[in-house]
Amino acid sequence: MSVGSGAILVVSEANSTETAIVSSLENSGYLIDVVTAADRCLSIIKVKKPDLIIWSLLSRPDISVLGCIKSKYKNLPVILHADKDSMAQVVTLLNHDADDYFAGGESDSELLNQIVLRTLDNARKKEKMRILEQDQLAGLRVQQGLLPATPATLGGFEFAHFVRPSLIMSGDSVNYVQLGDGRVIFYLADVSGHGASGAIVSAIMSGLFQRLVRKFQHETTATSADMLDWINVELLPLNLEQHITMFLGILNGAQNALQYSNAAHFPAGIVSNDESTLFLELGGLPLGVCDTEYGYHDISIDKSFNLVVFSDGVLEIMSEESIKGKEMQLHLLVQSGNTDIDTLVDHLGLDEISEVPDDVALLTVVRKS
Amino acid sequence: MSVGSGAILVVSEANSTETAIVSSLENSGYLIDVVTAADRCLSIIKVKKPDLIIWSLLSRPDISVLGCIKSKYKNLPVILHADKDSMAQVVTLLNHDADDYFAGGESDSELLNQIVLRTLDNARKKEKMRILEQDQLAGLRVQQGLLPATPATLGGFEFAHFVRPSLIMSGDSVNYVQLGDGRVIFYLADVSGHGASGAIVSAIMSGLFQRLVRKFQHETTATSADMLDWINVELLPLNLEQHITMFLGILNGAQNALQYSNAAHFPAGIVSNDESTLFLELGGLPLGVCDTEYGYHDISIDKSFNLVVFSDGVLEIMSEESIKGKEMQLHLLVQSGNTDIDTLVDHLGLDEISEVPDDVALLTVVRKS
């Protein structure tokens, strides 16, 4: 006989019918209460706080009460005790949130015990799942608090972003901050892990970026490569299991200039100017892996400048067969003037897809003045 | 009729027996394969990759194969199809990891459909749970990588710590770092949330502490209060939903001095010197809440100095009724010479308790020279 612990409330209009199953469950270690009037059920649940209900259909009790119980105590599992005459009712009640059924008689007490054990175990797992999900949602809120406003107009450019995590939290992140002299520093980063581990590394990255902005506030000659070098040197002593790919840019509206550096971030950013739409250069090693030096690129920007950066998660939700095909599709999207974040999210179906295999992040920059 | 999706493998030694349930499941939208020789089961699972197995006991198949399936495909659910003659077998097989049973006949196809739906749903939830747990464990590894070595001898003091999270990840953290001049800065911090959200804030704190150490490396006149002030100023712009309580100390072996500050951390640290065991001062507001200024305290330390700091989670696992009683018990523990981390963990039963309601952290410091 299996050994159980917990309190069970047996609901049976005819008290005598359930004697055998009550004593069998008591022998297994459960604390049993019996209620013979279904309408007293709710008040007894409130006092006794059972872990499980066994609801007998043998004596045709008022089953409308079951609906009340399930609406009030969503996580309290209910097992139906039926005989072959009440199997049609079982089907109906299972459709109405009853958790399981037991169709045996006195001799099947071992089976009943198993069903009870399994149902209690499922209820505990459900509760654990709920707690873990709540926990990750709380983590997500912290994480969202670290992201910048979207959209935001800084230094004559409108920045916007979209992050869709594959689990609850995300390893992808973006940020953009305007310096006192009008330049804007921005990045899109992708941590090699996703979920909670990715989120922790993202949070560290977020703290680093705050420092970076202060450190380079007045260092007007520092390049985007100097900034990646600095981030890398800061990350290395942390010996993280994970690395970070990053696209980092500095926009200078007054000088019509974009400077950018890439730490192994793929796919490449896509920039549109008056006449052309181009992939930016790839390159560099991920951050936090080894001592390395980054390069940088300067490009002139026109009045109609815009920039779109995706994280590589976007490639996994696209239907084209080859990576090259996916890249060309992204290029085409941007070239066709889809540079607004909502339009891109729409086109890629990011709000409709039920699950994404990897975090997906988008960052858009549009020149406003 | 409920509508399902997925592939089901029906295992039945006598093909004809299951015709009704096969057609009923097919009508519900499932893709059905039937295997009539149990020993071919494993090779068919490999090819067909079913989402669920219905194992018929009606024709007495070789059930030893079930053990092989369950050991090789742990997450593949198995429903037993039984009649009243095989109910004893059902009990045995449920004990051996079969997931559910169906004891109905042809006319109960609706019930079978419900059992199948529920079993598939449970399997999906289990898989989601596994992914969330894996995710949090990966987060935990990142988090553990941010903690210092334990034990570690720094500046003539042995530091050790123990962190027991209430979920998988923790909002409690500790760190200790020796400066170039021999002083050691250390802290025990407790984020108001636990789990993933607490862990993210802890990671931010960990990054801040690295900066703090560098910033105050050569500022020998800076007090522990200056350091808390600095952390607070750094945290405020992040607008975190959560706050941090912290005990922060600076040990100076050469000058036989401990300086410490407290940001609302409770219970108080317990310090033992040659002749006395004392609670240190409480006070201050938590970090990250509002603009505030912290105070500091200087105490002389003897040759036999040791210090124990607990996070408030420890109070929740203690049996004494009042907070006062719990504090006195902690004081007594330390006064009786239990200042070794393993001994404290033992005494408090921290390795044996199956669940802790809040994160528990311990930090011990023992003077070595």
PDB file of N, CA and C in Angstrom, chain B residues 282-321:
ATOM      1  N   LEU B 282      21.996  48.049  14.533  1.00  0.00           N
ATOM      2  CA  LEU B 282      21.089  48.032  13.384  1.00  0.00           C
ATOM      3  C   LEU B 282      20.913  49.450  12.869  1.00  0.00           C
ATOM      4  N   GLY B 283      20.167  49.628  11.787  1.00  0.00           N
ATOM      5  CA  GLY B 283      19.832  50.989  11.367  1.00  0.00           C
ATOM      6  C   GLY B 283      19.883  51.213   9.886  1.00  0.00           C
ATOM      7  N   GLY B 284      19.563  52.427   9.500  1.00  0.00           N
ATOM      8  CA  GLY B 284      19.613  52.823   8.097  1.00  0.00           C
ATOM      9  C   GLY B 284      18.415  52.361   7.296  1.00  0.00           C
ATOM     10  N   LEU B 285      18.265  52.968   6.129  1.00  0.00           N
ATOM     11  CA  LEU B 285      17.200  52.573   5.210  1.00  0.00           C
ATOM     12  C   LEU B 285      17.765  51.578   4.196  1.00  0.00           C
ATOM     13  N   PRO B 286      16.883  50.792   3.573  1.00  0.00           N
ATOM     14  CA  PRO B 286      17.376  49.892   2.525  1.00  0.00           C
ATOM     15  C   PRO B 286      17.960  50.696   1.364  1.00  0.00           C
ATOM     16  N   LEU B 287      18.817  50.070   0.586  1.00  0.00           N
ATOM     17  CA  LEU B 287      19.425  50.706  -0.584  1.00  0.00           C
ATOM     18  C   LEU B 287      18.443  50.719  -1.744  1.00  0.00           C
ATOM     19  N   GLY B 288      18.487  51.769  -2.542  1.00  0.00           N
ATOM     20  CA  GLY B 288      17.669  51.820  -3.758  1.00  0.00           C
ATOM     21  C   GLY B 288      16.266  52.342  -3.532  1.00  0.00           C
ATOM     22  N   VAL B 289      15.985  52.895  -2.357  1.00  0.00           N
ATOM     23  CA  VAL B 289      14.628  53.371  -2.062  1.00  0.00           C
ATOM     24  C   VAL B 289      14.529  54.889  -2.217  1.00  0.00           C
ATOM     25  N   CYS B 290      15.411  55.598  -1.536  1.00  0.00           N
ATOM     26  CA  CYS B 290      15.367  57.061  -1.605  1.00  0.00           C
ATOM     27  C   CYS B 290      16.744  57.623  -1.275  1.00  0.00           C
ATOM     28  N   ASP B 291      16.897  58.896  -1.529  1.00  0.00           N
ATOM     29  CA  ASP B 291      18.132  59.590  -1.231  1.00  0.00           C
ATOM     30  C   ASP B 291      18.299  59.619   0.286  1.00  0.00           C
ATOM     31  N   THR B 292      19.374  59.066   0.791  1.00  0.00           N
ATOM     32  CA  THR B 292      19.565  59.012   2.249  1.00  0.00           C
ATOM     33  C   THR B 292      21.055  58.979   2.545  1.00  0.00           C
ATOM     34  N   GLU B 293      21.403  59.206   3.810  1.00  0.00           N
ATOM     35  CA  GLU B 293      22.820  59.104   4.179  1.00  0.00           C
ATOM     36  C   GLU B 293      22.995  58.068   5.270  1.00  0.00           C
ATOM     37  N   TYR B 294      24.015  57.282   5.144  1.00  0.00           N
ATOM     38  CA  TYR B 294      24.255  56.201   6.095  1.00  0.00           C
ATOM     39  C   TYR B 294      25.259  56.613   7.168  1.00  0.00           C
ATOM     40  N   GLY B 295      25.196  55.938   8.308  1.00  0.00           N
ATOM     41  CA  GLY B 295      26.173  56.142   9.366  1.00  0.00           C
ATOM     42  C   GLY B 295      27.169  54.992   9.386  1.00  0.00           C
ATOM     43  N   TYR B 296      28.157  55.067  10.248  1.00  0.00           N
ATOM     44  CA  TYR B 296      29.098  53.939  10.378  1.00  0.00           C
ATOM     45  C   TYR B 296      29.540  53.791  11.822  1.00  0.00           C
ATOM     46  N   HIS B 297      30.096  52.640  12.127  1.00  0.00           N
ATOM     47  CA  HIS B 297      30.566  52.335  13.485  1.00  0.00           C
ATOM     48  C   HIS B 297      31.960  51.741  13.384  1.00  0.00           C
ATOM     49  N   ASP B 298      32.803  52.122  14.339  1.00  0.00           N
ATOM     50  CA  ASP B 298      34.151  51.535  14.429  1.00  0.00           C
ATOM     51  C   ASP B 298      34.226  50.675  15.667  1.00  0.00           C
ATOM     52  N   ILE B 299      34.752  49.463  15.546  1.00  0.00           N
ATOM     53  CA  ILE B 299      35.034  48.698  16.768  1.00  0.00           C
ATOM     54  C   ILE B 299      36.430  48.093  16.686  1.00  0.00           C
ATOM     55  N   SER B 300      37.017  47.907  17.876  1.00  0.00           N
ATOM     56  CA  SER B 300      38.331  47.257  17.937  1.00  0.00           C
ATOM     57  C   SER B 300      38.113  45.743  17.915  1.00  0.00           C
ATOM     58  N   ILE B 301      39.036  45.060  17.294  1.00  0.00           N
ATOM     59  CA  ILE B 301      38.902  43.606  17.280  1.00  0.00           C
ATOM     60  C   ILE B 301      40.110  42.965  17.963  1.00  0.00           C
ATOM     61  N   ASP B 302      39.823  41.875  18.655  1.00  0.00           N
ATOM     62  CA  ASP B 302      40.879  41.154  19.372  1.00  0.00           C
ATOM     63  C   ASP B 302      41.443  40.038  18.491  1.00  0.00           C
ATOM     64  N   LYS B 303      42.373  39.309  19.073  1.00  0.00           N
ATOM     65  CA  LYS B 303      43.003  38.203  18.348  1.00  0.00           C
ATOM     66  C   LYS B 303      41.979  37.109  18.012  1.00  0.00           C
ATOM     67  N   SER B 304      41.008  36.963  18.923  1.00  0.00           N
ATOM     68  CA  SER B 304      40.038  35.870  18.742  1.00  0.00           C
ATOM     69  C   SER B 304      38.768  36.313  18.000  1.00  0.00           C
ATOM     70  N   PHE B 305      38.868  37.446  17.328  1.00  0.00           N
ATOM     71  CA  PHE B 305      37.680  38.014  16.670  1.00  0.00           C
ATOM     72  C   PHE B 305      37.017  37.062  15.669  1.00  0.00           C
ATOM     73  N   ASN B 306      35.707  36.998  15.766  1.00  0.00           N
ATOM     74  CA  ASN B 306      34.943  36.442  14.639  1.00  0.00           C
ATOM     75  C   ASN B 306      33.592  37.124  14.518  1.00  0.00           C
ATOM     76  N   LEU B 307      33.024  37.001  13.321  1.00  0.00           N
ATOM     77  CA  LEU B 307      31.784  37.704  12.998  1.00  0.00           C
ATOM     78  C   LEU B 307      30.888  36.755  12.206  1.00  0.00           C
ATOM     79  N   VAL B 308      29.617  36.762  12.573  1.00  0.00           N
ATOM     80  CA  VAL B 308      28.651  35.972  11.801  1.00  0.00           C
ATOM     81  C   VAL B 308      27.514  36.900  11.380  1.00  0.00           C
ATOM     82  N   VAL B 309      27.164  36.879  10.090  1.00  0.00           N
ATOM     83  CA  VAL B 309      26.013  37.657   9.609  1.00  0.00           C
ATOM     84  C   VAL B 309      25.035  36.693   8.924  1.00  0.00           C
ATOM     85  N   PHE B 310      23.775  36.797   9.321  1.00  0.00           N
ATOM     86  CA  PHE B 310      22.718  35.981   8.715  1.00  0.00           C
ATOM     87  C   PHE B 310      21.806  36.890   7.888  1.00  0.00           C
ATOM     88  N   SER B 311      21.138  36.323   6.886  1.00  0.00           N
ATOM     89  CA  SER B 311      20.038  37.072   6.270  1.00  0.00           C
ATOM     90  C   SER B 311      18.750  36.712   7.006  1.00  0.00           C
ATOM     91  N   ASP B 312      17.715  37.527   6.836  1.00  0.00           N
ATOM     92  CA  ASP B 312      16.520  37.333   7.674  1.00  0.00           C
ATOM     93  C   ASP B 312      15.753  36.044   7.358  1.00  0.00           C
ATOM     94  N   GLY B 313      16.076  35.417   6.231  1.00  0.00           N
ATOM     95  CA  GLY B 313      15.454  34.125   5.920  1.00  0.00           C
ATOM     96  C   GLY B 313      15.703  33.093   7.011  1.00  0.00           C
ATOM     97  N   VAL B 314      16.823  33.257   7.739  1.00  0.00           N
ATOM     98  CA  VAL B 314      17.154  32.286   8.795  1.00  0.00           C
ATOM     99  C   VAL B 314      16.090  32.280   9.894  1.00  0.00           C
ATOM    100  N   LEU B 315      15.478  33.454  10.125  1.00  0.00           N
ATOM    101  CA  LEU B 315      14.489  33.546  11.209  1.00  0.00           C
ATOM    102  C   LEU B 315      13.264  32.686  10.898  1.00  0.00           C
ATOM    103  N   GLU B 316      12.979  32.538   9.619  1.00  0.00           N
ATOM    104  CA  GLU B 316      11.759  31.818   9.238  1.00  0.00           C
ATOM    105  C   GLU B 316      11.878  30.309   9.367  1.00  0.00           C
ATOM    106  N   ILE B 317      13.095  29.816   9.505  1.00  0.00           N
ATOM    107  CA  ILE B 317      13.224  28.359   9.662  1.00  0.00           C
ATOM    108  C   ILE B 317      13.469  27.984  11.125  1.00  0.00           C
ATOM    109  N   MET B 318      13.506  28.987  12.011  1.00  0.00           N
ATOM    110  CA  MET B 318      13.788  28.689  13.428  1.00  0.00           C
ATOM    111  C   MET B 318      12.482  28.445  14.175  1.00  0.00           C
ATOM    112  N   SER B 319      12.557  27.578  15.168  1.00  0.00           N
ATOM    113  CA  SER B 319      11.329  27.132  15.835  1.00  0.00           C
ATOM    114  C   SER B 319      10.886  28.062  16.971  1.00  0.00           C
ATOM    115  N   GLU B 320      11.787  28.906  17.466  1.00  0.00           N
ATOM    116  CA  GLU B 320      11.397  29.798  18.560  1.00  0.00           C
ATOM    117  C   GLU B 320      10.202  30.657  18.130  1.00  0.00           C
ATOM    118  N   GLU B 321       9.385  31.008  19.113  1.00  0.00           N
ATOM    119  CA  GLU B 321       8.132  31.686  18.748  1.00  0.00           C
ATOM    120  C   GLU B 321       8.309  33.154  18.377  1.00  0.00           C
TER     121      GLU B 321
END
